[in-house]
PDB file of C-alpha atoms and ligand atoms in Angstrom:
ATOM      1  CA  MET A   6     -54.021 -40.528 -34.901  1.00  0.00           C
ATOM      2  CA  GLU A   7     -50.557 -39.057 -34.324  1.00  0.00           C
ATOM      3  CA  ASP A   8     -49.090 -39.531 -30.845  1.00  0.00           C
ATOM      4  CA  ALA A   9     -48.809 -35.741 -30.228  1.00  0.00           C
ATOM      5  CA  SER A  10     -52.405 -34.937 -31.149  1.00  0.00           C
ATOM      6  CA  ARG A  11     -53.648 -37.944 -29.166  1.00  0.00           C
ATOM      7  CA  GLN A  12     -51.836 -36.685 -26.080  1.00  0.00           C
ATOM      8  CA  ALA A  13     -53.012 -33.089 -26.646  1.00  0.00           C
ATOM      9  CA  HIS A  14     -56.608 -34.307 -26.897  1.00  0.00           C
ATOM     10  CA  TRP A  15     -56.459 -36.099 -23.553  1.00  0.00           C
ATOM     11  CA  GLU A  16     -54.534 -33.381 -21.739  1.00  0.00           C
ATOM     12  CA  ASN A  17     -57.218 -30.957 -22.874  1.00  0.00           C
ATOM     13  CA  VAL A  18     -59.986 -33.259 -21.586  1.00  0.00           C
ATOM     14  CA  TYR A  19     -58.432 -33.662 -18.143  1.00  0.00           C
ATOM     15  CA  THR A  20     -57.505 -29.992 -17.744  1.00  0.00           C
ATOM     16  CA  THR A  21     -60.931 -28.673 -18.746  1.00  0.00           C
ATOM     17  CA  LYS A  22     -63.349 -31.212 -17.225  1.00  0.00           C
ATOM     18  CA  ARG A  23     -63.922 -32.454 -13.744  1.00  0.00           C
ATOM     19  CA  GLU A  24     -63.857 -36.176 -13.040  1.00  0.00           C
ATOM     20  CA  THR A  25     -67.652 -36.381 -12.979  1.00  0.00           C
ATOM     21  CA  GLU A  26     -68.078 -34.429 -16.228  1.00  0.00           C
ATOM     22  CA  VAL A  27     -66.811 -37.176 -18.518  1.00  0.00           C
ATOM     23  CA  SER A  28     -69.069 -39.845 -19.998  1.00  0.00           C
ATOM     24  CA  TRP A  29     -66.920 -42.729 -18.714  1.00  0.00           C
ATOM     25  CA  PHE A  30     -67.031 -41.679 -15.034  1.00  0.00           C
ATOM     26  CA  GLN A  31     -67.952 -44.480 -12.636  1.00  0.00           C
ATOM     27  CA  GLN A  32     -68.381 -44.021  -8.915  1.00  0.00           C
ATOM     28  CA  SER A  33     -67.657 -47.709  -8.485  1.00  0.00           C
ATOM     29  CA  PRO A  34     -65.897 -49.721 -11.205  1.00  0.00           C
ATOM     30  CA  ALA A  35     -67.739 -52.880 -10.126  1.00  0.00           C
ATOM     31  CA  PRO A  36     -67.379 -55.000 -13.304  1.00  0.00           C
ATOM     32  CA  SER A  37     -63.625 -54.386 -13.422  1.00  0.00           C
ATOM     33  CA  LEU A  38     -63.150 -55.237  -9.742  1.00  0.00           C
ATOM     34  CA  GLU A  39     -65.189 -58.426 -10.024  1.00  0.00           C
ATOM     35  CA  LEU A  40     -63.287 -59.601 -13.082  1.00  0.00           C
ATOM     36  CA  ILE A  41     -59.901 -58.838 -11.508  1.00  0.00           C
ATOM     37  CA  VAL A  42     -60.828 -60.989  -8.503  1.00  0.00           C
ATOM     38  CA  GLN A  43     -62.317 -63.720 -10.735  1.00  0.00           C
ATOM     39  CA  ALA A  44     -59.051 -63.778 -12.691  1.00  0.00           C
ATOM     40  CA  GLY A  45     -57.383 -64.932  -9.493  1.00  0.00           C
ATOM     41  CA  ALA A  46     -55.624 -61.743  -8.401  1.00  0.00           C
ATOM     42  CA  VAL A  47     -54.137 -61.910  -4.919  1.00  0.00           C
ATOM     43  CA  SER A  48     -52.636 -59.147  -2.791  1.00  0.00           C
ATOM     44  CA  ASN A  49     -49.166 -59.299  -4.369  1.00  0.00           C
ATOM     45  CA  SER A  50     -50.349 -59.720  -7.971  1.00  0.00           C
ATOM     46  CA  ALA A  51     -48.873 -57.116 -10.294  1.00  0.00           C
ATOM     47  CA  ILE A  52     -51.838 -55.222 -11.756  1.00  0.00           C
ATOM     48  CA  ILE A  53     -51.675 -52.492 -14.391  1.00  0.00           C
ATOM     49  CA  ASP A  54     -54.554 -50.286 -15.460  1.00  0.00           C
ATOM     50  CA  ILE A  55     -53.836 -49.187 -19.033  1.00  0.00           C
ATOM     51  CA  GLY A  56     -55.397 -45.832 -19.918  1.00  0.00           C
ATOM     52  CA  GLY A  57     -56.544 -45.649 -16.317  1.00  0.00           C
ATOM     53  CA  GLY A  58     -56.985 -41.893 -16.491  1.00  0.00           C
ATOM     54  CA  ALA A  59     -58.511 -40.499 -13.315  1.00  0.00           C
ATOM     55  CA  SER A  60     -60.541 -43.688 -12.747  1.00  0.00           C
ATOM     56  CA  ARG A  61     -61.384 -44.734  -9.205  1.00  0.00           C
ATOM     57  CA  LEU A  62     -60.396 -48.334  -9.911  1.00  0.00           C
ATOM     58  CA  VAL A  63     -57.016 -47.695  -8.280  1.00  0.00           C
ATOM     59  CA  ASP A  64     -58.678 -46.401  -5.082  1.00  0.00           C
ATOM     60  CA  HIS A  65     -60.719 -49.590  -4.800  1.00  0.00           C
ATOM     61  CA  LEU A  66     -57.753 -51.854  -5.538  1.00  0.00           C
ATOM     62  CA  ILE A  67     -55.687 -50.229  -2.783  1.00  0.00           C
ATOM     63  CA  GLU A  68     -58.628 -50.390  -0.408  1.00  0.00           C
ATOM     64  CA  GLN A  69     -59.020 -54.116  -1.130  1.00  0.00           C
ATOM     65  CA  GLY A  70     -55.379 -54.717  -0.188  1.00  0.00           C
ATOM     66  CA  PHE A  71     -53.696 -55.014  -3.589  1.00  0.00           C
ATOM     67  CA  GLU A  72     -50.081 -53.998  -3.076  1.00  0.00           C
ATOM     68  CA  ASP A  73     -48.611 -53.827  -6.581  1.00  0.00           C
ATOM     69  CA  VAL A  74     -50.810 -51.526  -8.628  1.00  0.00           C
ATOM     70  CA  SER A  75     -49.670 -49.443 -11.615  1.00  0.00           C
ATOM     71  CA  VAL A  76     -51.706 -46.908 -13.552  1.00  0.00           C
ATOM     72  CA  LEU A  77     -50.595 -45.908 -17.045  1.00  0.00           C
ATOM     73  CA  ASP A  78     -52.041 -43.049 -19.033  1.00  0.00           C
ATOM     74  CA  LEU A  79     -51.103 -40.756 -21.859  1.00  0.00           C
ATOM     75  CA  SER A  80     -52.288 -37.782 -19.843  1.00  0.00           C
ATOM     76  CA  GLY A  81     -50.177 -36.510 -16.964  1.00  0.00           C
ATOM     77  CA  ALA A  82     -53.119 -34.322 -15.940  1.00  0.00           C
ATOM     78  CA  ALA A  83     -55.333 -37.401 -15.516  1.00  0.00           C
ATOM     79  CA  LEU A  84     -52.813 -39.093 -13.251  1.00  0.00           C
ATOM     80  CA  LYS A  85     -52.310 -35.853 -11.313  1.00  0.00           C
ATOM     81  CA  ALA A  86     -56.055 -35.754 -10.603  1.00  0.00           C
ATOM     82  CA  ALA A  87     -56.037 -39.371  -9.407  1.00  0.00           C
ATOM     83  CA  LYS A  88     -52.987 -38.732  -7.202  1.00  0.00           C
ATOM     84  CA  ALA A  89     -54.591 -35.628  -5.667  1.00  0.00           C
ATOM     85  CA  ARG A  90     -57.713 -37.639  -4.793  1.00  0.00           C
ATOM     86  CA  LEU A  91     -55.666 -40.447  -3.242  1.00  0.00           C
ATOM     87  CA  ALA A  92     -53.452 -38.013  -1.284  1.00  0.00           C
ATOM     88  CA  ALA A  93     -50.899 -39.996   0.795  1.00  0.00           C
ATOM     89  CA  ARG A  94     -52.174 -43.321  -0.602  1.00  0.00           C
ATOM     90  CA  ALA A  95     -50.864 -42.243  -4.045  1.00  0.00           C
ATOM     91  CA  GLU A  96     -47.387 -43.229  -2.883  1.00  0.00           C
ATOM     92  CA  ARG A  97     -48.457 -46.878  -2.918  1.00  0.00           C
ATOM     93  CA  VAL A  98     -49.094 -46.753  -6.677  1.00  0.00           C
ATOM     94  CA  HIS A  99     -46.715 -46.815  -9.657  1.00  0.00           C
ATOM     95  CA  TRP A 100     -47.732 -43.979 -11.977  1.00  0.00           C
ATOM     96  CA  ILE A 101     -46.650 -44.183 -15.611  1.00  0.00           C
ATOM     97  CA  VAL A 102     -47.203 -41.394 -18.140  1.00  0.00           C
ATOM     98  CA  ALA A 103     -46.883 -43.168 -21.478  1.00  0.00           C
ATOM     99  CA  ASP A 104     -48.653 -44.079 -24.670  1.00  0.00           C
ATOM    100  CA  ALA A 105     -49.776 -47.702 -24.551  1.00  0.00           C
ATOM    101  CA  THR A 106     -48.580 -48.149 -28.134  1.00  0.00           C
ATOM    102  CA  THR A 107     -44.982 -47.135 -27.353  1.00  0.00           C
ATOM    103  CA  PHE A 108     -44.755 -48.079 -23.667  1.00  0.00           C
ATOM    104  CA  GLU A 109     -41.775 -50.257 -22.753  1.00  0.00           C
ATOM    105  CA  PRO A 110     -42.986 -52.467 -19.873  1.00  0.00           C
ATOM    106  CA  ALA A 111     -40.282 -52.583 -17.191  1.00  0.00           C
ATOM    107  CA  LYS A 112     -41.709 -55.818 -15.837  1.00  0.00           C
ATOM    108  CA  SER A 113     -44.476 -58.256 -16.599  1.00  0.00           C
ATOM    109  CA  TYR A 114     -47.876 -58.118 -14.954  1.00  0.00           C
ATOM    110  CA  ASP A 115     -50.365 -60.710 -13.706  1.00  0.00           C
ATOM    111  CA  ILE A 116     -53.347 -58.555 -14.665  1.00  0.00           C
ATOM    112  CA  TRP A 117     -53.562 -56.080 -17.547  1.00  0.00           C
ATOM    113  CA  HIS A 118     -56.778 -54.067 -17.275  1.00  0.00           C
ATOM    114  CA  ASP A 119     -57.996 -51.668 -19.945  1.00  0.00           C
ATOM    115  CA  ARG A 120     -61.379 -50.005 -19.863  1.00  0.00           C
ATOM    116  CA  ALA A 121     -62.023 -47.792 -22.870  1.00  0.00           C
ATOM    117  CA  ALA A 122     -58.454 -47.135 -24.030  1.00  0.00           C
ATOM    118  CA  PHE A 123     -57.814 -49.925 -26.564  1.00  0.00           C
ATOM    119  CA  HIS A 124     -60.990 -49.048 -28.446  1.00  0.00           C
ATOM    120  CA  PHE A 125     -59.469 -45.700 -29.532  1.00  0.00           C
ATOM    121  CA  LEU A 126     -56.887 -47.557 -31.601  1.00  0.00           C
ATOM    122  CA  THR A 127     -58.536 -47.432 -34.990  1.00  0.00           C
ATOM    123  CA  ASP A 128     -55.293 -47.829 -36.989  1.00  0.00           C
ATOM    124  CA  GLU A 129     -53.996 -51.332 -37.439  1.00  0.00           C
ATOM    125  CA  LYS A 130     -50.386 -50.288 -36.784  1.00  0.00           C
ATOM    126  CA  ASP A 131     -51.403 -48.872 -33.376  1.00  0.00           C
ATOM    127  CA  ARG A 132     -53.286 -52.040 -32.476  1.00  0.00           C
ATOM    128  CA  THR A 133     -50.301 -54.154 -33.511  1.00  0.00           C
ATOM    129  CA  ALA A 134     -47.986 -52.017 -31.354  1.00  0.00           C
ATOM    130  CA  TYR A 135     -50.369 -52.269 -28.371  1.00  0.00           C
ATOM    131  CA  ILE A 136     -50.684 -56.053 -28.699  1.00  0.00           C
ATOM    132  CA  GLU A 137     -46.914 -56.355 -28.899  1.00  0.00           C
ATOM    133  CA  ARG A 138     -46.663 -54.469 -25.552  1.00  0.00           C
ATOM    134  CA  LEU A 139     -49.467 -56.549 -24.082  1.00  0.00           C
ATOM    135  CA  THR A 140     -47.672 -59.740 -25.059  1.00  0.00           C
ATOM    136  CA  ARG A 141     -44.422 -58.571 -23.478  1.00  0.00           C
ATOM    137  CA  GLY A 142     -46.058 -56.952 -20.466  1.00  0.00           C
ATOM    138  CA  LEU A 143     -48.331 -59.823 -19.412  1.00  0.00           C
ATOM    139  CA  LYS A 144     -46.951 -62.955 -17.749  1.00  0.00           C
ATOM    140  CA  ALA A 145     -47.662 -66.295 -19.372  1.00  0.00           C
ATOM    141  CA  GLY A 146     -50.858 -67.434 -17.637  1.00  0.00           C
ATOM    142  CA  GLY A 147     -51.672 -63.806 -16.728  1.00  0.00           C
ATOM    143  CA  HIS A 148     -55.005 -62.206 -17.598  1.00  0.00           C
ATOM    144  CA  ALA A 149     -55.917 -59.285 -19.825  1.00  0.00           C
ATOM    145  CA  ILE A 150     -59.292 -57.707 -19.046  1.00  0.00           C
ATOM    146  CA  ILE A 151     -60.254 -55.483 -21.942  1.00  0.00           C
ATOM    147  CA  ALA A 152     -63.424 -53.407 -21.984  1.00  0.00           C
ATOM    148  CA  THR A 153     -64.431 -51.698 -25.216  1.00  0.00           C
ATOM    149  CA  PHE A 154     -67.702 -50.402 -26.539  1.00  0.00           C
ATOM    150  CA  ALA A 155     -69.779 -53.375 -27.697  1.00  0.00           C
ATOM    151  CA  LEU A 156     -70.870 -53.808 -31.317  1.00  0.00           C
ATOM    152  CA  ASP A 157     -74.070 -51.927 -30.473  1.00  0.00           C
ATOM    153  CA  GLY A 158     -72.276 -49.355 -28.306  1.00  0.00           C
ATOM    154  CA  PRO A 159     -71.540 -45.751 -29.334  1.00  0.00           C
ATOM    155  CA  GLU A 160     -69.407 -45.053 -32.401  1.00  0.00           C
ATOM    156  CA  LYS A 161     -67.497 -42.288 -30.639  1.00  0.00           C
ATOM    157  CA  CYS A 162     -66.072 -41.661 -27.202  1.00  0.00           C
ATOM    158  CA  SER A 163     -64.790 -38.248 -26.081  1.00  0.00           C
ATOM    159  CA  GLY A 164     -65.515 -37.050 -29.632  1.00  0.00           C
ATOM    160  CA  LEU A 165     -63.087 -39.568 -31.148  1.00  0.00           C
ATOM    161  CA  PRO A 166     -64.018 -42.535 -33.345  1.00  0.00           C
ATOM    162  CA  VAL A 167     -63.679 -45.941 -31.715  1.00  0.00           C
ATOM    163  CA  ALA A 168     -63.448 -49.545 -32.888  1.00  0.00           C
ATOM    164  CA  ARG A 169     -66.263 -51.636 -31.348  1.00  0.00           C
ATOM    165  CA  TYR A 170     -65.912 -55.315 -30.516  1.00  0.00           C
ATOM    166  CA  ASP A 171     -67.645 -58.454 -29.384  1.00  0.00           C
ATOM    167  CA  ALA A 172     -65.604 -61.236 -27.783  1.00  0.00           C
ATOM    168  CA  ALA A 173     -64.992 -63.035 -31.094  1.00  0.00           C
ATOM    169  CA  SER A 174     -63.723 -59.978 -32.958  1.00  0.00           C
ATOM    170  CA  LEU A 175     -61.520 -58.951 -30.054  1.00  0.00           C
ATOM    171  CA  ALA A 176     -60.094 -62.492 -29.828  1.00  0.00           C
ATOM    172  CA  LEU A 177     -59.349 -62.385 -33.543  1.00  0.00           C
ATOM    173  CA  THR A 178     -57.665 -59.000 -33.143  1.00  0.00           C
ATOM    174  CA  LEU A 179     -55.465 -60.124 -30.230  1.00  0.00           C
ATOM    175  CA  GLY A 180     -54.469 -63.299 -32.029  1.00  0.00           C
ATOM    176  CA  PRO A 181     -53.774 -66.892 -31.006  1.00  0.00           C
ATOM    177  CA  GLY A 182     -51.507 -66.009 -28.075  1.00  0.00           C
ATOM    178  CA  PHE A 183     -54.568 -65.133 -25.990  1.00  0.00           C
ATOM    179  CA  HIS A 184     -57.189 -67.606 -24.818  1.00  0.00           C
ATOM    180  CA  LEU A 185     -60.699 -66.218 -24.395  1.00  0.00           C
ATOM    181  CA  ASP A 186     -61.797 -67.053 -20.839  1.00  0.00           C
ATOM    182  CA  HIS A 187     -64.906 -65.001 -20.284  1.00  0.00           C
ATOM    183  CA  THR A 188     -66.998 -62.185 -21.724  1.00  0.00           C
ATOM    184  CA  GLN A 189     -69.895 -60.074 -20.491  1.00  0.00           C
ATOM    185  CA  ARG A 190     -71.788 -57.019 -21.556  1.00  0.00           C
ATOM    186  CA  HIS A 191     -72.154 -54.088 -19.225  1.00  0.00           C
ATOM    187  CA  GLU A 192     -74.540 -51.191 -19.539  1.00  0.00           C
ATOM    188  CA  HIS A 193     -72.766 -48.094 -18.281  1.00  0.00           C
ATOM    189  CA  ALA A 194     -74.858 -45.141 -17.121  1.00  0.00           C
ATOM    190  CA  THR A 195     -73.119 -41.854 -17.910  1.00  0.00           C
ATOM    191  CA  PRO A 196     -73.251 -39.033 -15.308  1.00  0.00           C
ATOM    192  CA  TRP A 197     -76.089 -37.473 -17.364  1.00  0.00           C
ATOM    193  CA  GLY A 198     -78.140 -40.672 -17.442  1.00  0.00           C
ATOM    194  CA  SER A 199     -77.597 -41.990 -20.973  1.00  0.00           C
ATOM    195  CA  HIS A 200     -76.542 -45.593 -21.493  1.00  0.00           C
ATOM    196  CA  GLN A 201     -73.542 -47.094 -23.272  1.00  0.00           C
ATOM    197  CA  VAL A 202     -73.023 -50.810 -23.829  1.00  0.00           C
ATOM    198  CA  PHE A 203     -69.538 -52.078 -23.044  1.00  0.00           C
ATOM    199  CA  GLN A 204     -68.131 -55.529 -23.728  1.00  0.00           C
ATOM    200  CA  PHE A 205     -65.758 -56.757 -21.012  1.00  0.00           C
ATOM    201  CA  THR A 206     -63.637 -59.683 -22.180  1.00  0.00           C
ATOM    202  CA  VAL A 207     -61.048 -61.645 -20.231  1.00  0.00           C
ATOM    203  CA  PHE A 208     -58.135 -63.388 -21.958  1.00  0.00           C
ATOM    204  CA  ARG A 209     -55.408 -65.619 -20.555  1.00  0.00           C
ATOM    205  CA  ARG A 210     -51.979 -65.294 -22.131  1.00  0.00           C
ATOM    206  CA  GLU A 211     -50.909 -68.673 -23.409  1.00  0.00           C
ATOM    207  CA  GLY A 212     -47.604 -69.820 -21.931  1.00  0.00           C
TER     208      GLY A 212
HETATM  209  C1  SAM B 314     -62.473 -43.060 -22.010  1.00  0.00           C
HETATM  210  S1  SAM B 314     -61.119 -42.787 -20.931  1.00  0.00           S
HETATM  211  C2  SAM B 314     -61.236 -44.138 -19.802  1.00  0.00           C
HETATM  212  C3  SAM B 314     -60.461 -43.892 -18.536  1.00  0.00           C
HETATM  213  C4  SAM B 314     -60.496 -45.052 -17.526  1.00  0.00           C
HETATM  214  N1  SAM B 314     -59.983 -46.277 -18.081  1.00  0.00           N
HETATM  215  C5  SAM B 314     -61.876 -45.264 -16.981  1.00  0.00           C
HETATM  216  O1  SAM B 314     -62.435 -46.335 -17.201  1.00  0.00           O
HETATM  217  O2  SAM B 314     -62.371 -44.358 -16.315  1.00  0.00           O
HETATM  218  C6  SAM B 314     -59.756 -43.274 -21.954  1.00  0.00           C
HETATM  219  C7  SAM B 314     -58.432 -43.099 -21.297  1.00  0.00           C
HETATM  220  O3  SAM B 314     -57.424 -43.675 -22.088  1.00  0.00           O
HETATM  221  C8  SAM B 314     -56.322 -42.813 -22.162  1.00  0.00           C
HETATM  222  N2  SAM B 314     -55.664 -43.112 -23.440  1.00  0.00           N
HETATM  223  C9  SAM B 314     -56.170 -42.962 -24.681  1.00  0.00           C
HETATM  224  N3  SAM B 314     -55.310 -43.420 -25.596  1.00  0.00           N
HETATM  225  C10 SAM B 314     -54.226 -43.859 -24.909  1.00  0.00           C
HETATM  226  C11 SAM B 314     -52.990 -44.438 -25.290  1.00  0.00           C
HETATM  227  N4  SAM B 314     -52.694 -44.648 -26.581  1.00  0.00           N
HETATM  228  N5  SAM B 314     -52.111 -44.762 -24.325  1.00  0.00           N
HETATM  229  C12 SAM B 314     -52.389 -44.544 -23.014  1.00  0.00           C
HETATM  230  N6  SAM B 314     -53.552 -44.005 -22.595  1.00  0.00           N
HETATM  231  C13 SAM B 314     -54.454 -43.674 -23.531  1.00  0.00           C
HETATM  232  C14 SAM B 314     -56.897 -41.421 -22.066  1.00  0.00           C
HETATM  233  O4  SAM B 314     -55.977 -40.454 -21.634  1.00  0.00           O
HETATM  234  C15 SAM B 314     -58.031 -41.646 -21.086  1.00  0.00           C
HETATM  235  O5  SAM B 314     -57.611 -41.465 -19.759  1.00  0.00           O
END
């Protein structure tokens, strides 16, 4: 998918739907929070949520005392919605409007979290570009927590085709620079009560 149409798609989503009207809405991003803590994050760990959209993960991270949180998304409207919800607390967050496949990380992070963004990359060149950014943007010994639809999850998300993974296929896609630490399935209940199986997988960047 071309960068411009990808961005137009997501701007349209976040300007026409409320936070609770999208299938991926979670009141509490519990699996992500647990895995971030399990990965050893401490208050001054640099954490980035890639394709964070209007997710409430950032609210919970701030509440739990994490001091160096960044949220990156293609959609400015998504980040605007998250900032409006956080009000004054938004100033504690680094907001980055960028495409994860062209993003130039200004620093390296301890934790790279991605729930349901990587799986939209169905072209190999986009995946290669993302993994190149991930490799540069994650410290050696840092953790990447990547949640995609599982092999038996939906074939589309937000009307777009996705690539589905289990831990082995995701490890193969990321390549030998990433050590598979942990994987778990998670059944997400959409706001309208249907279920979607996600695969959350944690990798450590080899140093
Ligand atoms: C299904 S939503 C998930 C949002 C959030 N991670 C969550 O769990 O609630 C996918 C998000 O990824 C963003 N996105 C899609 N492709 C992207 C890309 N190439 N670079 C950055 N963000 C992207 C979209 O704008 C959208 O906010």
